[in-house]
Amino acid sequence: MAQATTDEQLVSAELLIDTSNAEAEYQHALRTSRSARARRDQALYEMWRSARGDSRAVAAMLPKTVTTRTVKAAVVKLAPPQDFTQLSLLDIQEPTAHELAA
């Protein structure tokens, strides 16, 4: 919180309240965004498994905002190691698991 000087405040109470409210809205949006991304990644991973590891087919069924790379990123994040031995996701040169995690 802002500290007051001896005779006057550094910022008005209204500005402090407005800024605090904006920060609260921002933090709420971040939490909501993370939750939505987790749900999206889980759904993409489940579709990938249903499609027997065909990231392109999954992306083709969804809006243009979901690309093959988007699907692969969700899979790399969520898939257990046995998924990679059963399906040929690791054969693909781009992107690497390290690049997607960054």
CSV table of C-alpha atoms in Angstrom, one decimal, residues 15 20 22 29-30 34 45 48 54 59 64-65 75 87 101:
chain,number,residue,atom,x,y,z
A,15,LEU,CA,-6.4,6.1,-7.9
A,20,SER,CA,-6.0,-2.3,-6.7
A,22,ALA,CA,-7.4,-3.5,-11.8
A,29,ALA,CA,-7.9,-13.4,-15.4
A,30,LEU,CA,-4.5,-15.1,-15.0
A,34,ARG,CA,-4.4,-21.1,-16.5
A,45,TYR,CA,-4.4,-35.0,-25.2
A,48,TRP,CA,-4.8,-37.3,-29.6
A,54,ASP,CA,-2.4,-38.4,-35.2
A,59,ALA,CA,-5.8,-30.2,-35.4
A,64,LYS,CA,-7.6,-22.8,-37.0
A,65,THR,CA,-6.3,-21.6,-33.6
A,75,VAL,CA,0.7,-34.2,-25.5
A,87,LEU,CA,3.0,-44.0,-30.6
A,101,ALA,CA,8.3,-26.7,-22.3
